[in-house]
Amino acid sequence: MNERSPTLIPDTGRGNQAAILNAALEAFGEKGFYGASMRDVARGAGTSLSNLYNYFPAKADLLAALLRMANDELLSRIQAAVDGAGRRASDRLRAAVVAHVGFVVDHQVASLVALSEIRYLTGVARKRVVAARDSTQGLYEEIVAAGSASGEFATPYPDDAARNIVSMCAAIATWYHPGGRLTPEQLAGQHAHYALALLQGPL
Amino acid sequence: MNERSPTLIPDTGRGNQAAILNAALEAFGEKGFYGASMRDVARGAGTSLSNLYNYFPAKADLLAALLRMANDELLSRIQAAVDGAGRRASDRLRAAVVAHVGFVVDHQVASLVALSEIRYLTGVARKRVVAARDSTQGLYEEIVAAGSASGEFATPYPDDAARNIVSMCAAIATWYHPGGRLTPEQLAGQHAHYALALLQGPL
Amino acid sequence: MNERSPTLIPDTGRGNQAAILNAALEAFGEKGFYGASMRDVARGAGTSLSNLYNYFPAKADLLAALLRMANDELLSRIQAAVDGAGRRASDRLRAAVVAHVGFVVDHQVASLVALSEIRYLTGVARKRVVAARDSTQGLYEEIVAAGSASGEFATPYPDDAARNIVSMCAAIATWYHPGGRLTPEQLAGQHAHYALALLQGPL
Amino acid sequence: MNERSPTLIPDTGRGNQAAILNAALEAFGEKGFYGASMRDVARGAGTSLSNLYNYFPAKADLLAALLRMANDELLSRIQAAVDGAGRRASDRLRAAVVAHVGFVVDHQVASLVALSEIRYLTGVARKRVVAARDSTQGLYEEIVAAGSASGEFATPYPDDAARNIVSMCAAIATWYHPGGRLTPEQLAGQHAHYALALLQGPL
DNA sequence: AATGAATGAGGATTCATTCAT
DNA sequence: CATGAATGAATCCTCATTCAT
């Protein structure tokens, strides 16, 4: 909960809600959606099993809430970074990637859960999360398209490149260890470099 | 089982073993390791629940067998491709990526399962699969290192670049649809391009 | 639950706990630990299978609880009887045997289960029950040793004699039928006689 | 299989029958009738699961065969010992007990199984084993009755005393350890003493 | 005799969820 | 809001047994 990590899960004032969500995040992160039980969540949240249902009517709603928050936060971070960047597409892209990597590092577990447990969402909840994810990718596509139009980028496959940028950023969650060889800032810088590299024309 | 898809699961002669593995692959792919039940697998294999246990003493052994096969096949495909390529690092890298993408496309479900269900493996089984995965990445690292030494590549972070190449190839399994906009060959070519792009020096 | 049979299983207030223990006792007594299923116990207790696990986390815990109660009650009955008897070792022994036989008759099924199902206990639970059993035998050994020292008894093998006394009392559970030829009191008197007879010197 | 232990299980010449019975004895002794599985028995006998059924059509038949053999051997050993003893009831009783204890020590596991697993026998098989057991006790009752008639014994409860003699001998199986404090011969002598002690009149 | 494959019933246990308080 | 008790369905897995070879 430091400066770099504005809390993902809002303190709603409703006593245990945040504790429950945090416990669910941890449980899903450790054992997966099916592997984690509501009892695990209750234990982690320090409340009773039945009390969970006063906040979330079903297990899937816990996952849905988690994924919605994660995607919203990711999207708004990237959006804000892009808005604060200059006109040039490369600057905007760099800002987006730096924000993206920052989010993954700040909320690694949430990123991991968002990556691997979305499949267990169904119906409306799933559609909303997928839409948010698409919005994120859309941001990248816009930047790439603008850069292509302006001649800054030369990639023959703008949308595919955008997707790969997202993949690379998301994949960080699967291997990152705090305190590793690279600082978060270095990691972000590195990935900004990769993103720009992907947008080059034929070599 | 066409030319592009040498069977992942060997026909052992033991009647149902292949059927069981295929059913498990399908079930794990669709519902995840915990989400799929042994009944699902039995149904898919056209045998009785209890008979599964004559072939695999535990559910986790099914997953372990699947992941071992997938990783072995991926590794040997890439190895063969690299061995058959020329001397130049860029040619070798291109061959590796093309083989990699080919595998993911041929065995998309297995690739997806290998990507997302490995976490449910424990003990020795997990170690073996992780080692196989590391071997694959090691292949890329060798190629990148050789190319860096020869001056073909200029990336300042060779190992990180190798990891991102693997991430991009693996991620294909999460979105690819046969019959989509790109043929498998185009997809492979595109990713070979991305791989080389990642290895550029400062832009 | 009459005067002669102060309840073995305490009414804890927790609604079903006593019912579950009683049902388990009956089931284990009738079919043995492995032969009885948790479904049998649930049926006997008039509750659902899954609800059993709110009270006892495993089948073995049911057995452990049962055996602990039986041994505790046996030990405290004998202890109380001995404490209430006079100084003479023969009086104390007689009191112990009478109490022992009384327990076996009052709680025949529990005695039988304690005799034959203890083998299915493992780990700490087993150790505790074995210790309680040894305590009971220790009571007899003390009495016999005291009587030997005072010259009341002349047996050349005091500890072996004590063990046989216990064996004889315990064995009653394997054949006793309420309403048989002997009243419980006669049976107790008879066994008190046997116990003293065992302590004779060379004939 | 030394001189003191003429094999309980006859070598029928039918290849594996003896091995199967021995494995069943060991398995039932270790885990109990329900706790041991036919797979355990097959493994112990070094044969296949299905081959068991060529020798014994059901699991219960294995137990029945075992118990029949054990009881037959016990009975015939006691019978022979009594027949070889002199006229005096005390000599005959002593001989019976010595033979009885010898059997329990020689075939401790079988004795234990006979003691504790008979409950899992049903129907005719059970009746036959119970009858054999009653015959053994009958032998003791005859001796005691004869000794009572002749004035050698003075017990007021001849049949109950006989039962207790049997109980004491049988109980040896539950605690005996080869190489313990007492040699088998000492143990036998001790129990002969106890048996005679039980037959004394009022002390 | 001997075996490997097969099966239906049932084993203990855990699940998400509900309800009365 | 909060809880403990309760439940039916489902979990993985093992069972004794059968059958074709």
Tab-separated table of N, CA and C in Angstrom, chain C residues 4 14-15 24 26 35 42 61 66-67 69-70 77 84 90 98 115 119 125 136 141 144 147 159 182-183 190:
chain	number	residue	atom	x	y	z
C	4	ARG	N	-27.335	-47.333	37.276
C	4	ARG	CA	-26.154	-48.163	37.108
C	4	ARG	C	-25.348	-47.743	35.875
C	14	ARG	N	-24.289	-29.211	22.717
C	14	ARG	CA	-24.236	-29.099	21.249
C	14	ARG	C	-25.106	-30.188	20.673
C	15	GLY	N	-26.262	-29.788	20.268
C	15	GLY	CA	-27.332	-30.672	19.849
C	15	GLY	C	-26.956	-32.097	19.502
C	24	ALA	N	-22.301	-43.645	16.421
C	24	ALA	CA	-21.007	-44.217	16.043
C	24	ALA	C	-20.702	-45.436	16.899
C	26	GLU	N	-22.773	-47.435	18.286
C	26	GLU	CA	-23.611	-48.551	17.855
C	26	GLU	C	-23.084	-49.131	16.533
C	35	GLY	N	-16.030	-51.664	8.877
C	35	GLY	CA	-17.277	-52.168	8.333
C	35	GLY	C	-18.404	-51.148	8.399
C	42	ALA	N	-24.402	-41.454	10.286
C	42	ALA	CA	-25.324	-40.337	10.065
C	42	ALA	C	-26.762	-40.805	10.192
C	61	ASP	N	-11.588	-39.714	14.235
C	61	ASP	CA	-11.806	-38.876	15.416
C	61	ASP	C	-13.017	-39.339	16.206
C	66	LEU	N	-14.706	-41.836	21.191
C	66	LEU	CA	-15.396	-42.935	21.861
C	66	LEU	C	-14.457	-43.672	22.816
C	67	LEU	N	-13.304	-44.029	22.319
C	67	LEU	CA	-12.399	-44.822	23.142
C	67	LEU	C	-11.873	-44.006	24.319
C	69	MET	N	-13.477	-41.644	25.898
C	69	MET	CA	-14.543	-41.600	26.906
C	69	MET	C	-14.655	-42.916	27.652
C	70	ALA	N	-14.631	-43.998	26.909
C	70	ALA	CA	-14.793	-45.302	27.558
C	70	ALA	C	-13.665	-45.547	28.538
C	77	ARG	N	-14.075	-44.950	37.293
C	77	ARG	CA	-14.920	-45.820	38.122
C	77	ARG	C	-14.063	-46.698	39.027
C	84	GLY	N	-12.625	-45.777	47.649
C	84	GLY	CA	-13.655	-45.939	48.660
C	84	GLY	C	-13.539	-47.232	49.442
C	90	SER	N	-6.915	-57.062	49.469
C	90	SER	CA	-7.969	-57.925	48.927
C	90	SER	C	-9.276	-57.145	48.813
C	98	VAL	N	-15.134	-55.421	40.972
C	98	VAL	CA	-16.582	-55.186	40.931
C	98	VAL	C	-16.892	-53.955	40.075
C	115	LEU	N	-12.102	-52.805	23.106
C	115	LEU	CA	-11.241	-53.986	23.060
C	115	LEU	C	-10.764	-54.275	21.648
C	119	ARG	N	-7.082	-50.964	17.551
C	119	ARG	CA	-6.043	-51.164	16.537
C	119	ARG	C	-6.171	-50.200	15.372
C	125	ALA	N	-3.717	-40.133	18.949
C	125	ALA	CA	-4.959	-40.677	19.490
C	125	ALA	C	-4.709	-42.061	20.058
C	136	THR	N	-5.100	-48.128	33.696
C	136	THR	CA	-6.025	-49.050	34.346
C	136	THR	C	-5.280	-50.278	34.850
C	141	GLU	N	-1.935	-53.390	39.167
C	141	GLU	CA	-0.577	-53.785	39.543
C	141	GLU	C	-0.202	-53.216	40.906
C	144	VAL	N	-1.944	-55.270	43.557
C	144	VAL	CA	-1.327	-56.594	43.695
C	144	VAL	C	0.033	-56.468	44.383
C	147	GLY	N	-0.496	-55.909	48.028
C	147	GLY	CA	-0.910	-57.137	48.678
C	147	GLY	C	0.219	-58.144	48.791
C	159	ASP	N	2.650	-58.971	38.225
C	159	ASP	CA	2.193	-58.196	37.068
C	159	ASP	C	1.437	-59.054	36.068
C	182	LEU	N	-26.518	-65.239	35.073
C	182	LEU	CA	-25.994	-64.527	36.236
C	182	LEU	C	-26.421	-63.066	36.221
C	183	THR	N	-26.774	-62.533	37.357
C	183	THR	CA	-27.016	-61.094	37.427
C	183	THR	C	-25.661	-60.391	37.356
C	190	GLN	N	-18.362	-63.146	41.198
C	190	GLN	CA	-17.613	-64.270	40.660
C	190	GLN	C	-16.211	-63.842	40.217
